Short mmCIF file of C-alpha atoms and ligand atoms in Angstrom, two decimals:
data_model
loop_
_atom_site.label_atom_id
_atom_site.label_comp_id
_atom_site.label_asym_id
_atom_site.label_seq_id
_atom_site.Cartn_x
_atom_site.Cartn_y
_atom_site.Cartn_z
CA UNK A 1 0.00 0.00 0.00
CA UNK A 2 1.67 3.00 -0.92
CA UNK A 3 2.16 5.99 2.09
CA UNK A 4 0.78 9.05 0.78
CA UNK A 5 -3.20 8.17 0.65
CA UNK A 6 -4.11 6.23 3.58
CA UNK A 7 -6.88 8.36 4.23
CA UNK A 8 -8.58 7.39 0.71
CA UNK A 9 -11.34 5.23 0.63
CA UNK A 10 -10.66 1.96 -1.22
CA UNK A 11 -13.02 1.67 -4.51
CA UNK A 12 -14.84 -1.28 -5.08
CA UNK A 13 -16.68 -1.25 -8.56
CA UNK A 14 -20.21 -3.46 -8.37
CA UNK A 15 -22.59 -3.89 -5.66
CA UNK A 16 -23.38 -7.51 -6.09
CA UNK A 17 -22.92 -9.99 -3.45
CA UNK A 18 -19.22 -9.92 -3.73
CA UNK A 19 -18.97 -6.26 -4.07
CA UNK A 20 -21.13 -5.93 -1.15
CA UNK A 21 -18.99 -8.78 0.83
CA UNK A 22 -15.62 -6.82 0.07
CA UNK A 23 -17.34 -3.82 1.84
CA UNK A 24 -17.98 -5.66 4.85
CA UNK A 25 -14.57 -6.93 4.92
CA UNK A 26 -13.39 -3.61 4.31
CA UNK A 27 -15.17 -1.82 7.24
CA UNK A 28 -14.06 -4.79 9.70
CA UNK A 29 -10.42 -3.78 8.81
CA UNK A 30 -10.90 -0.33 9.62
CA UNK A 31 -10.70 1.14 6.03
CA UNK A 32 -13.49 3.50 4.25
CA UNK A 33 -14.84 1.42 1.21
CA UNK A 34 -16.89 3.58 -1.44
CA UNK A 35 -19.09 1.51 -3.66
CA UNK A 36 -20.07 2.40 -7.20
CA UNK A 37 -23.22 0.30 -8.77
CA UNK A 38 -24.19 1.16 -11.96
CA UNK A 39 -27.90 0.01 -11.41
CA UNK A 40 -30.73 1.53 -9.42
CA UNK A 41 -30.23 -0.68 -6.83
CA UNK A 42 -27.97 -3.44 -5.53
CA UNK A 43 -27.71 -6.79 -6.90
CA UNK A 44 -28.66 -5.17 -10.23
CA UNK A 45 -27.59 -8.24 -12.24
CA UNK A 46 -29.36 -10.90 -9.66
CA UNK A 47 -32.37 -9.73 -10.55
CA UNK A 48 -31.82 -9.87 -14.39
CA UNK A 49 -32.14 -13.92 -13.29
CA UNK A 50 -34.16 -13.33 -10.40
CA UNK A 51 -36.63 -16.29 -11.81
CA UNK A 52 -33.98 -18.88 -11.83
CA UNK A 53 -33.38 -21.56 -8.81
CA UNK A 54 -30.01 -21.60 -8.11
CA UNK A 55 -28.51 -24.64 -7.30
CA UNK A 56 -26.52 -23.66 -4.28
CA UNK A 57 -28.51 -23.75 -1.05
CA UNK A 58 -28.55 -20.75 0.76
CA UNK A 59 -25.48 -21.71 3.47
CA UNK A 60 -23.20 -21.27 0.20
CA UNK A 61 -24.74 -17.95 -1.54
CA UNK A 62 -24.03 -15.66 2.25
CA UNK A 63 -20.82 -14.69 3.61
CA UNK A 64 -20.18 -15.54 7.36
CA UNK A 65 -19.05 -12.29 7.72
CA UNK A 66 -22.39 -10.36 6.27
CA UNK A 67 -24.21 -12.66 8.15
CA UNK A 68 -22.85 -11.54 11.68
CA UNK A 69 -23.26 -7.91 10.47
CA UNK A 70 -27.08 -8.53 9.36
CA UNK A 71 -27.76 -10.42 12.73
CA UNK A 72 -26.65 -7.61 14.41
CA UNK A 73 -30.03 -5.70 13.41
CA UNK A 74 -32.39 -8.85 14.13
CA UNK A 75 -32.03 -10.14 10.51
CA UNK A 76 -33.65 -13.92 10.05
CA UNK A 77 -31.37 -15.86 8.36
CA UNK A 78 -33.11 -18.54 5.96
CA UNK A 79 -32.37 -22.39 6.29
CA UNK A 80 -28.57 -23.15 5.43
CA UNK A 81 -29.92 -26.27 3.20
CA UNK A 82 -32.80 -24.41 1.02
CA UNK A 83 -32.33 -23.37 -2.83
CA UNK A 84 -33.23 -20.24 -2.84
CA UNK A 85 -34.29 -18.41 -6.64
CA UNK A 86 -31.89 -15.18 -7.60
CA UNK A 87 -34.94 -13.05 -6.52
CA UNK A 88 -35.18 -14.15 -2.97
CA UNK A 89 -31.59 -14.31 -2.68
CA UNK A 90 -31.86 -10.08 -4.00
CA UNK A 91 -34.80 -9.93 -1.58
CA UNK A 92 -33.60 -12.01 1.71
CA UNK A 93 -29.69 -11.20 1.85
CA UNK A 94 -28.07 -8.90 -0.99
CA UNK A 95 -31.03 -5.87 -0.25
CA UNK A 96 -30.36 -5.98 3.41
CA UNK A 97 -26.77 -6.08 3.24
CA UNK A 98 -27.36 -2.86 0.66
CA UNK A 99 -29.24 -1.07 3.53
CA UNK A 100 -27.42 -2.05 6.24
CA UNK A 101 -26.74 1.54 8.45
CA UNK A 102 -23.01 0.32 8.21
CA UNK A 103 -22.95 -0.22 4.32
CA UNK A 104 -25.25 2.48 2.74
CA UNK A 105 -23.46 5.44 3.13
CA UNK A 106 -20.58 3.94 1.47
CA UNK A 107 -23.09 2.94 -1.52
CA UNK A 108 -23.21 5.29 -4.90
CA UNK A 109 -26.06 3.68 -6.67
CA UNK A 110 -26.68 4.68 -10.59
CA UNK A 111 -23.02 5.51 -10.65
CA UNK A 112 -20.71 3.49 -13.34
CA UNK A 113 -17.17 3.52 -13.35
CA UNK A 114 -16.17 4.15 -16.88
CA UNK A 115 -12.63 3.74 -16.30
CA UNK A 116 -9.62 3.18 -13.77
CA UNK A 117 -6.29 4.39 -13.47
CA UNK A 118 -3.44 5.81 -11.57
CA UNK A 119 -2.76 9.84 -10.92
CA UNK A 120 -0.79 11.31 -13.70
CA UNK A 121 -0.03 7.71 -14.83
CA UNK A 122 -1.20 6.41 -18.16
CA UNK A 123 -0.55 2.33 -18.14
CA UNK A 124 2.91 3.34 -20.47
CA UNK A 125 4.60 5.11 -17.35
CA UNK A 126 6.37 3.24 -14.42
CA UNK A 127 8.04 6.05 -12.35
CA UNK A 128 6.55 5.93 -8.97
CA UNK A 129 3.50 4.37 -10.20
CA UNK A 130 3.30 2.64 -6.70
CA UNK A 131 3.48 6.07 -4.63
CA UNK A 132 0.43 7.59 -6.52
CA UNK A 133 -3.80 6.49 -5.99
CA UNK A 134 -6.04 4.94 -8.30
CA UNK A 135 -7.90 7.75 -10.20
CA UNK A 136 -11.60 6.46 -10.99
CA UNK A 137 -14.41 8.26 -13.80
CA UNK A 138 -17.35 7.64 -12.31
CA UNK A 139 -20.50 8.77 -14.05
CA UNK A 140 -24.02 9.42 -12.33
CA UNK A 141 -26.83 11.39 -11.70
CA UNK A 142 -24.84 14.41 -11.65
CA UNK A 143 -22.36 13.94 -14.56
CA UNK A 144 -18.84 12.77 -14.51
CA UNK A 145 -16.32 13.21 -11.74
CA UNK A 146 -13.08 11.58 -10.99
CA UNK A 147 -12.71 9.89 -7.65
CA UNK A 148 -9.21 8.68 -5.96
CA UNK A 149 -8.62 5.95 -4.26
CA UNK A 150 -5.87 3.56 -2.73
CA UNK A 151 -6.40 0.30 -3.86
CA UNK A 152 -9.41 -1.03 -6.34
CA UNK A 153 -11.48 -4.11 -5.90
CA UNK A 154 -13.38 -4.73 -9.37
CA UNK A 155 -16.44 -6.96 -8.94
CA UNK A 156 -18.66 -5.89 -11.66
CA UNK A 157 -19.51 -9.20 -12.94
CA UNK A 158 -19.95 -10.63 -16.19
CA UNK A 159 -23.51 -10.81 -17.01
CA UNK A 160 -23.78 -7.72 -18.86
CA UNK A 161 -21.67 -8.87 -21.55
CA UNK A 162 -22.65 -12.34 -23.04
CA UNK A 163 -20.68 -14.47 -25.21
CA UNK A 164 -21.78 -14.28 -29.48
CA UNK A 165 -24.07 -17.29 -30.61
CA UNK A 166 -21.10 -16.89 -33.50
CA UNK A 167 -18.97 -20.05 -33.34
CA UNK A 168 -15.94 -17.74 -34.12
CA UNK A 169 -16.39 -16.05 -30.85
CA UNK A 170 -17.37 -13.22 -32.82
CA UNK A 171 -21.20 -12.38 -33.52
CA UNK A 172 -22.35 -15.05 -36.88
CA UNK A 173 -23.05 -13.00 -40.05
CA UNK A 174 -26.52 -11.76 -39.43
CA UNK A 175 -26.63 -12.28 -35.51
CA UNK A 176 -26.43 -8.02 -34.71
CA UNK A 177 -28.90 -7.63 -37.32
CA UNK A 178 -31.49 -10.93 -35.38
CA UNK A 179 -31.00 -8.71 -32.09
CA UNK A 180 -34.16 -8.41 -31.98
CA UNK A 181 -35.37 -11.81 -31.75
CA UNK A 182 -32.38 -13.05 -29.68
CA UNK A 183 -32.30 -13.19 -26.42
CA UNK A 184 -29.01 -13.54 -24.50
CA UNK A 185 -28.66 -15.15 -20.55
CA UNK A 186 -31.52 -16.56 -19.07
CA UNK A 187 -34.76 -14.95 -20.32
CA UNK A 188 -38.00 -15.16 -17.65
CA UNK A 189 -40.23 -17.57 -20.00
CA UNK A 190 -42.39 -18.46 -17.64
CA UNK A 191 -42.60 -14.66 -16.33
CA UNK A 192 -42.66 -11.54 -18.66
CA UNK A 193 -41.39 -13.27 -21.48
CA UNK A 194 -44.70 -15.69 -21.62
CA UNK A 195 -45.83 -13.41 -24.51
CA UNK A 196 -42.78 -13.56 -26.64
CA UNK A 197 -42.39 -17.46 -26.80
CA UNK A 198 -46.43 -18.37 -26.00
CA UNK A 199 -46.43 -20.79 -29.18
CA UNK A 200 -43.51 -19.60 -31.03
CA UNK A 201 -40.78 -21.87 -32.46
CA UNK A 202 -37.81 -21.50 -30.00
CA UNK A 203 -34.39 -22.38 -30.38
CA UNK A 204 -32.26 -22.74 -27.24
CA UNK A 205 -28.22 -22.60 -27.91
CA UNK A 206 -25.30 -24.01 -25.13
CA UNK A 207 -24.73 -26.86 -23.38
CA UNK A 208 -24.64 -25.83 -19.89
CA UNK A 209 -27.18 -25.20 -16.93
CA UNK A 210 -28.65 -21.76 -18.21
CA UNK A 211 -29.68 -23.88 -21.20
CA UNK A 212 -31.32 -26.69 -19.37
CA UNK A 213 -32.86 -23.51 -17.12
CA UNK A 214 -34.44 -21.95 -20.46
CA UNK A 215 -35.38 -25.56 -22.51
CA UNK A 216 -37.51 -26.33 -18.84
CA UNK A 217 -39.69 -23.74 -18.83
CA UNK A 218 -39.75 -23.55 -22.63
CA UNK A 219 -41.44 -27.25 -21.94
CA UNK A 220 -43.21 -26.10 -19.32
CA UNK A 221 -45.12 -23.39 -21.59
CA UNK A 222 -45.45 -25.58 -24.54
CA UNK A 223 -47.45 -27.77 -21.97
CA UNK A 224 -49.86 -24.74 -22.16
CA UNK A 225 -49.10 -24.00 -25.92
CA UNK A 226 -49.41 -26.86 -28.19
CA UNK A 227 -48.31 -24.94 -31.35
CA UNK A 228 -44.13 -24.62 -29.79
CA UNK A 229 -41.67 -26.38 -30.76
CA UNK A 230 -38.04 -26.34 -28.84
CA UNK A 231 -35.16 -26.84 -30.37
CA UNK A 232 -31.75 -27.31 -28.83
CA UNK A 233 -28.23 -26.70 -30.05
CA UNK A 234 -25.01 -27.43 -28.88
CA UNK A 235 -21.88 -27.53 -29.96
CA UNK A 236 -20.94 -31.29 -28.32
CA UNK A 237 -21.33 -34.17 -31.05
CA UNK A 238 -23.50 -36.57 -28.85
CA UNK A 239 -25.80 -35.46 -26.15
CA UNK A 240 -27.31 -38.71 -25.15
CA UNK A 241 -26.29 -38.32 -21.58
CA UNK A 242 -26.73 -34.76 -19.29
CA UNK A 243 -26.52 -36.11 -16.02
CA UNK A 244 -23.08 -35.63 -14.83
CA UNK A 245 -23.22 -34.60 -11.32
CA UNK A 246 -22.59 -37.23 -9.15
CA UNK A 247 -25.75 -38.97 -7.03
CA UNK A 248 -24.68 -37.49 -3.91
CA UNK A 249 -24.15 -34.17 -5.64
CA UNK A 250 -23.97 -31.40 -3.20
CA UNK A 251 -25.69 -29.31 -5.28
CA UNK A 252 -28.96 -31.38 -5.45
CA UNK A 253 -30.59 -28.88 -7.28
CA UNK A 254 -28.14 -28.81 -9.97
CA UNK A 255 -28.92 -32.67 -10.41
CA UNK A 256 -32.55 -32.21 -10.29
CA UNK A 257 -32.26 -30.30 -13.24
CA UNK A 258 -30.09 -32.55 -15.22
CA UNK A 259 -32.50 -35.65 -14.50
CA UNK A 260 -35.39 -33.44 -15.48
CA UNK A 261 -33.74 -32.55 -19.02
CA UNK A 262 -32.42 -35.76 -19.75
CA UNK A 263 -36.34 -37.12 -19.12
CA UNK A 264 -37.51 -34.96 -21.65
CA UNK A 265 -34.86 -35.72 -24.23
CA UNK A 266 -36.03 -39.57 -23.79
CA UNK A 267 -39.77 -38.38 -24.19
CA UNK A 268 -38.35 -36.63 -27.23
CA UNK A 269 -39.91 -33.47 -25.99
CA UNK A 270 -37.07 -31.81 -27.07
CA UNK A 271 -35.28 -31.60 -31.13
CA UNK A 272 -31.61 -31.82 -30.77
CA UNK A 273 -28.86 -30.30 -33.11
CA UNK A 274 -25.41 -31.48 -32.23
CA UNK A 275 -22.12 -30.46 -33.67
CA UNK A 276 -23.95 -26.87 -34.05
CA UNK A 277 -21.37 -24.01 -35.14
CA UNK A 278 -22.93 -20.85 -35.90
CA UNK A 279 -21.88 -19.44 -39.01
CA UNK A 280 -24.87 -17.12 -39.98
CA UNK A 281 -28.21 -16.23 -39.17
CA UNK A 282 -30.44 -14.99 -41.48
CA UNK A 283 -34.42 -13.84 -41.60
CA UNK A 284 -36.56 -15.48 -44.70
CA UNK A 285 -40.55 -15.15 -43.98
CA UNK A 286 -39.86 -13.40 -40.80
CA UNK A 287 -38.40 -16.23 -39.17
CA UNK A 288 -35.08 -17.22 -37.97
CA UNK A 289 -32.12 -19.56 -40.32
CA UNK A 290 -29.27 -20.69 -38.14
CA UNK A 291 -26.82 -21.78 -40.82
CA UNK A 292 -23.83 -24.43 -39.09
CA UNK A 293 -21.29 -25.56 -42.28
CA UNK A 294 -23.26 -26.85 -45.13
CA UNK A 295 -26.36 -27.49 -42.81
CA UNK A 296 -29.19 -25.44 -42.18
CA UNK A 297 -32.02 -25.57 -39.27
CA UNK A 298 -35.90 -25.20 -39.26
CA UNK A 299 -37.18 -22.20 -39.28
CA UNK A 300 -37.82 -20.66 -35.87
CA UNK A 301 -39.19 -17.15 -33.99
CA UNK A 302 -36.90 -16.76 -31.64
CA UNK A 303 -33.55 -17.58 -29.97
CA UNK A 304 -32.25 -18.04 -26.74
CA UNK A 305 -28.24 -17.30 -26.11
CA UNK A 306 -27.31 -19.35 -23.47
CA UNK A 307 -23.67 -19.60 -24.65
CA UNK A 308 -21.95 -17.80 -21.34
CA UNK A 309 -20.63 -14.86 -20.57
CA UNK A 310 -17.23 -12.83 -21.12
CA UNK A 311 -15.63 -9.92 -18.95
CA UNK A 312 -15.83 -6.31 -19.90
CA UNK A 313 -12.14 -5.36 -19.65
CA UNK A 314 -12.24 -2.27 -21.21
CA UNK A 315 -12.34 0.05 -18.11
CA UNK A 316 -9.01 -1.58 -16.79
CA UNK A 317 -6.93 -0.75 -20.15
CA UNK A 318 -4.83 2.04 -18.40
CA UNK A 319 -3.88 -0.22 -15.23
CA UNK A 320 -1.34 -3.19 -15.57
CA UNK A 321 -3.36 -6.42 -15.45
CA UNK A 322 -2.27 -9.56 -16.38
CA UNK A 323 -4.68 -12.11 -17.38
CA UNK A 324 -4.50 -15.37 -19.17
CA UNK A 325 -4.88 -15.20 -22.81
CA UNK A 326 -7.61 -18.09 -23.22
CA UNK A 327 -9.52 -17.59 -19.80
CA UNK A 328 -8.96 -14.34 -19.68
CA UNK A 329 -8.96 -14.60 -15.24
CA UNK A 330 -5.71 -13.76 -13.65
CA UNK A 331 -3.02 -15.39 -14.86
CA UNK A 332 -2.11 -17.32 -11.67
CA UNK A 333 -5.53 -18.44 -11.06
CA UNK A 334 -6.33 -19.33 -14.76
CA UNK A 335 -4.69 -23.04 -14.67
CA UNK A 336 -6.84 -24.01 -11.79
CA UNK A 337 -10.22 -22.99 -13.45
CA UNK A 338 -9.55 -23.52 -16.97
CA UNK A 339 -12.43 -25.41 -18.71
CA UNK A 340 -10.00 -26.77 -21.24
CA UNK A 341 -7.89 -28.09 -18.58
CA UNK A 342 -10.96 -28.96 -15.89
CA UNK A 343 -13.85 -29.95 -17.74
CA UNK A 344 -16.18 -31.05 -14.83
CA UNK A 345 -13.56 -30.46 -12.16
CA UNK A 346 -12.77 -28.85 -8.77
CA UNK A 347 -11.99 -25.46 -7.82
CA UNK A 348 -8.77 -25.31 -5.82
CA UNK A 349 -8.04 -23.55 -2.94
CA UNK A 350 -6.73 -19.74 -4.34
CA UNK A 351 -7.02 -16.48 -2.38
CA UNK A 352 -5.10 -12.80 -2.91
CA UNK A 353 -1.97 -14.45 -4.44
CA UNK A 354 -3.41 -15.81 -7.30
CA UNK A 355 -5.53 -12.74 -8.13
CA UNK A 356 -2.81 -10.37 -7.70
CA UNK A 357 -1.64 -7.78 -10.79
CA UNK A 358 1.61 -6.07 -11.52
CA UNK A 359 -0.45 -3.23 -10.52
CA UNK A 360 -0.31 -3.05 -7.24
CA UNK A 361 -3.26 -2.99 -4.98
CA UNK A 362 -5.60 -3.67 -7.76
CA UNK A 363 -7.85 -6.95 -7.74
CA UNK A 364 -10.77 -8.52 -9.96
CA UNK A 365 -12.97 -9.95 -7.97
CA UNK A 366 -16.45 -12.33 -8.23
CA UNK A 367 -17.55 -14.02 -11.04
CA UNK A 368 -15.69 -11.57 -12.96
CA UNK A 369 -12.10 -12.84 -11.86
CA UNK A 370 -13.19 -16.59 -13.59
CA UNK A 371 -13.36 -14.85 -17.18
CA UNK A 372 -14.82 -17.06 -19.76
CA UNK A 373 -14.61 -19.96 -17.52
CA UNK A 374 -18.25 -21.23 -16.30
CA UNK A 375 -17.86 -22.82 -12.82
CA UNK A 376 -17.71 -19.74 -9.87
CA UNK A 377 -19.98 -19.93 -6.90
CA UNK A 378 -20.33 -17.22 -4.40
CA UNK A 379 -19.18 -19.58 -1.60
CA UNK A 380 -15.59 -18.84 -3.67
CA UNK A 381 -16.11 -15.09 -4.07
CA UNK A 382 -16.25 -14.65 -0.46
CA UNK A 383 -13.32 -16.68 0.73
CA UNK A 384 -11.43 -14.33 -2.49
CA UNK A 385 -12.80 -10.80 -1.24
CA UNK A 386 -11.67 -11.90 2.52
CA UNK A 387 -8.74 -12.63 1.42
CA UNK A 388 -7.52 -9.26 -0.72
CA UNK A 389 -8.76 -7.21 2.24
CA UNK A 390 -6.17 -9.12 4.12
CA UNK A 391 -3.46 -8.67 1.89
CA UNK A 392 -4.41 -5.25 1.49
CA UNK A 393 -4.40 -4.65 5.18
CA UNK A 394 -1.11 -6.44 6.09
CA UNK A 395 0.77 -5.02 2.91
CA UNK A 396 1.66 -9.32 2.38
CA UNK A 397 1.54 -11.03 -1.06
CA UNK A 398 4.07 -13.43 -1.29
CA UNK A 399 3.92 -16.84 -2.87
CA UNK A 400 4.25 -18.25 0.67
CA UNK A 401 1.19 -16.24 2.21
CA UNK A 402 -2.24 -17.02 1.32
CA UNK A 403 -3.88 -15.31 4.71
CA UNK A 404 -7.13 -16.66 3.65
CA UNK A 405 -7.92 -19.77 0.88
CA UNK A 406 -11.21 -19.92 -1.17
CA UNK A 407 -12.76 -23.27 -0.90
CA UNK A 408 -11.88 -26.21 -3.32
CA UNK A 409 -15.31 -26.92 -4.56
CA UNK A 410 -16.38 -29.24 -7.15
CA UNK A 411 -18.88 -28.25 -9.75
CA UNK A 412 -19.93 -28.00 -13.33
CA UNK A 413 -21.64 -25.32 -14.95
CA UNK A 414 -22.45 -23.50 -18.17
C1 FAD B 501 -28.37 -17.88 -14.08
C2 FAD B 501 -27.27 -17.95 -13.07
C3 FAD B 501 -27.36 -18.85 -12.03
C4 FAD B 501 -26.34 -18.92 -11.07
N1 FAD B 501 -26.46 -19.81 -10.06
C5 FAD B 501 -25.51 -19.85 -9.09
C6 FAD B 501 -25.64 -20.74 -7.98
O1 FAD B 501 -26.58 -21.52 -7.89
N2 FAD B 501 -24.68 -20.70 -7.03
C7 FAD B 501 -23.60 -19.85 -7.09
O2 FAD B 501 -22.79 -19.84 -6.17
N3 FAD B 501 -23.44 -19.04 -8.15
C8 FAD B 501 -24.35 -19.00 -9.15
N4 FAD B 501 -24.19 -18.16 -10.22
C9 FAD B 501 -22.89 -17.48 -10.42
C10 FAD B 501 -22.60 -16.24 -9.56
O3 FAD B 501 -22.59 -16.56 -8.20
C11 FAD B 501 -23.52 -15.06 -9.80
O4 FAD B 501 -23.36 -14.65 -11.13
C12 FAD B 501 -23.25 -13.87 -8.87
O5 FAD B 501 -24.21 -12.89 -9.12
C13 FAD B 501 -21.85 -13.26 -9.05
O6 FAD B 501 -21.69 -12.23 -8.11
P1 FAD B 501 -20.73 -10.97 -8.39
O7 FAD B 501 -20.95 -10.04 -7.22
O8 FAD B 501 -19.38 -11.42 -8.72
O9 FAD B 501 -21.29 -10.28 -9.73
P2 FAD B 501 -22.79 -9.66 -10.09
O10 FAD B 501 -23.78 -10.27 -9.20
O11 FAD B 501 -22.88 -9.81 -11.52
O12 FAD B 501 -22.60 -8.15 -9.64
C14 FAD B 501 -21.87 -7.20 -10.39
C15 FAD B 501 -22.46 -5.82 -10.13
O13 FAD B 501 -21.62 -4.83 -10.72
C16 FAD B 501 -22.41 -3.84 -11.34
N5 FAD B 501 -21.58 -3.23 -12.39
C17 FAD B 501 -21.20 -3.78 -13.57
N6 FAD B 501 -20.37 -2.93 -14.22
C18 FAD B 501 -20.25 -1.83 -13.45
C19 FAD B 501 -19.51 -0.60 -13.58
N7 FAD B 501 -18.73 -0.35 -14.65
N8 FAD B 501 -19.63 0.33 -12.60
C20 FAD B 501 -20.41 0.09 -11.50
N9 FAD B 501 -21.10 -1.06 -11.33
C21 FAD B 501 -21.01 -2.00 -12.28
C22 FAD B 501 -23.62 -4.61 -11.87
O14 FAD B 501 -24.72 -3.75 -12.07
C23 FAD B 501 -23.85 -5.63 -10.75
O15 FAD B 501 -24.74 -5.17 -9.76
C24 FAD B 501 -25.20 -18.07 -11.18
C25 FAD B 501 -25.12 -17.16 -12.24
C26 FAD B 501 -26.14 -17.10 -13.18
C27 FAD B 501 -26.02 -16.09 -14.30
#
């Protein structure tokens, strides 16, 4: 931490549950956090899936930590082995952290942070680059202003910017000009999208748990609409099996699902396209042609993007990151999530060393520190947010000191 600034508040960008859990680590450790959340209200992206069960019961989605501060003002905390949905999770924990007389203050809601970087320091310039605070743009209700700060937790998520349906990672010829008859992350079908699929021809693309998510309820209205039809792509060449989590799966929930998918595909309630790699999408009669190689599908209305989600790095482009090419997570922590390398695997113990930067004092945080790769659970971002504020607060990063491990966790996800 460099000497000059210790009165500055330390930035953390994102008021989701792991934005919200850094500032309660924060505050315990005697520093001044100052929260920026771009939405009117915390938890702005847990309620874009509000409708979804999650498949972690609630003991995994609080921190310990938020917990003891919530209890402190007569807060009920929910039974540790329920599933709760992303709404009650807004709703029962993330909403009454947000309020919390210790918390609000420090909360800036509406306000985005456009971009980070360090006083008089472009990313080009090294001398005394340590000795100087971050500088933040922060845009709300009242305009831009810059804000300084010494250190920077990023937790802004990923949800905002989903992957292309383009098998080139890039969007398909014709997907920008679909936008309006694609949907991207998990759409309420059952909710205020009942309307826009009500006996339309739907096709569902990934092979993870938001699809299974989207092609249940799909099923679910069809059951009510007997003119739908739902189709399902995926890039794998056989889908004849999607139950992979183990029996005793921790996650329950995430099994649940998986049996319930698979029992449609054997009722043949669902059309399958394997080997599906999105080349083009074009509109003839109104309706939707996914073109893969020399093969094109049925027609259909709409489409649902369930093909993950990327991180927005662009507001970090004057600060000294380094990040793994392929995952695009921290470099030291990459080789313990990679999908490539993990395909249904654990998540190994990893704390502030492995999310540490050449610039120093600087950390990405929450889903958003994973990258491309599918598997984080909140149970992970808190043991990772306790952790930085440790390392912030005792100045220690060192290959040999990891003051605070996130859990090794096994899971799956898409
Ligand atoms: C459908 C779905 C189901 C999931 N189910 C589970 C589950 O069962 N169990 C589990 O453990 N995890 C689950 N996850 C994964 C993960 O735990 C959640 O995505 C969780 O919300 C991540 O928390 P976060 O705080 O890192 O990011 P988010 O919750 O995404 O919060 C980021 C916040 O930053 C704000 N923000 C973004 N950019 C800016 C900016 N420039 N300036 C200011 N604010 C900004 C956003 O508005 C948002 O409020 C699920 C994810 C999805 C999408």
């Amino acid at each position: 931490m460099f000497k000059e600034s210790t009165n500055l508040p330390v930035a953390v960008i994102g008021a989701g549950p792991i934005g919200l859990s850094a500032a309660v680590h924060l505050l315990a450790q005697g520093y001044t956090p100052i929260l920026f959340e771009a939405g009117d209200k915390a938890g702005s992206n847990l309620a874009r899936w509000g409708h979804v069960r999650m498949f972690s019961p609630w003991a995994y989605n609080v921190d310990p930590a938020a917990v003891a501060l919530l209890k402190q003002k007569g807060w009920n905390e929910p039974a540790g082995n329920e599933f709760p949905t992303g709404k009650e999770l807004l709703e029962q924990y993330v909403t009454p952290l947000a309020s919390h007389c210790k918390i609000a203050p420090h909360l800036n809601l509406n306000t985005q942070v456009k971009s980070v970087s360090r006083l008089n320091h472009d990313v080009l310039r090294t001398d005394g680059r340590d000795e100087v605070p971050f500088v933040l743009r922060v845009t709300g209700p009242n305009g831009d202003r810059d804000v300084k700060a010494q250190a920077v937790i990023d937790a802004s998520g990923t949800y905002q910017t989903p992957n292309w349906l383009g098998t080139h990672g890039i969007p398909a010829l014709g997907e920008n000009a679909a936008a309006d008859s694609i949907t991207y992350g998990v759409p309420n079908i059952l909710g205020y999208g009942r309307k826009q699929y009500a006996n339309q021809s739907v096709l569902v693309v990934g092979g993870g748990h938001s699809a299974f998510n989207a092609l249940q309820d799909l099923i679910l209205l069809a059951d009510q609409y007997k003119d739908m039809r739902v189709l399902w792509g995926v890039r794998n060449a056989c889908v004849a099996n999607v139950v992979r989590s183990p029996a005793n799966d921790e996650l329950q929930e995430r099994r649940r699902l998986e049996v319930r998918i698979q029992d449609l595909l054997e009722q043949g309630r669902i059309e399958v396209f394997s080997e599906l790699e999105i080349e083009e999408i074009n509109r003839e009669n109104n309706r939707l042609i996914v073109h893969s190689g020399s093969r094109k599908l049925p027609p259909v209305d709409r489409i649902i993007a369930a093909t993950g989600f990327r991180p927005n790095l662009s507001l970090l482009a004057e600060l000294r990151i380094s990040l793994d090419p392929a995952t695009q997570s921290p470099t030291r922590l990459a080789p313990l999530i990679d999908p490539n390398l993990h395909s249904c695997g654990s998540v190994p113990e990893h704390g502030c060393v492995e999310l540490s930067h050449p610039e120093q004092d600087l950390y990405i945080v929450g889903i958003k520190s994973y990258g491309r790769a599918p598997t984080f659970l909140l149970k992970t971002g808190y043991k990772q947010v306790q952790s930085v504020v440790n390392a912030l607060a005792t100045s220690e990063i060192s290959a040999d000191i990891n003051p605070c491990a996130a859990p090794a966790i096994s899971l799956c996800r898409g």
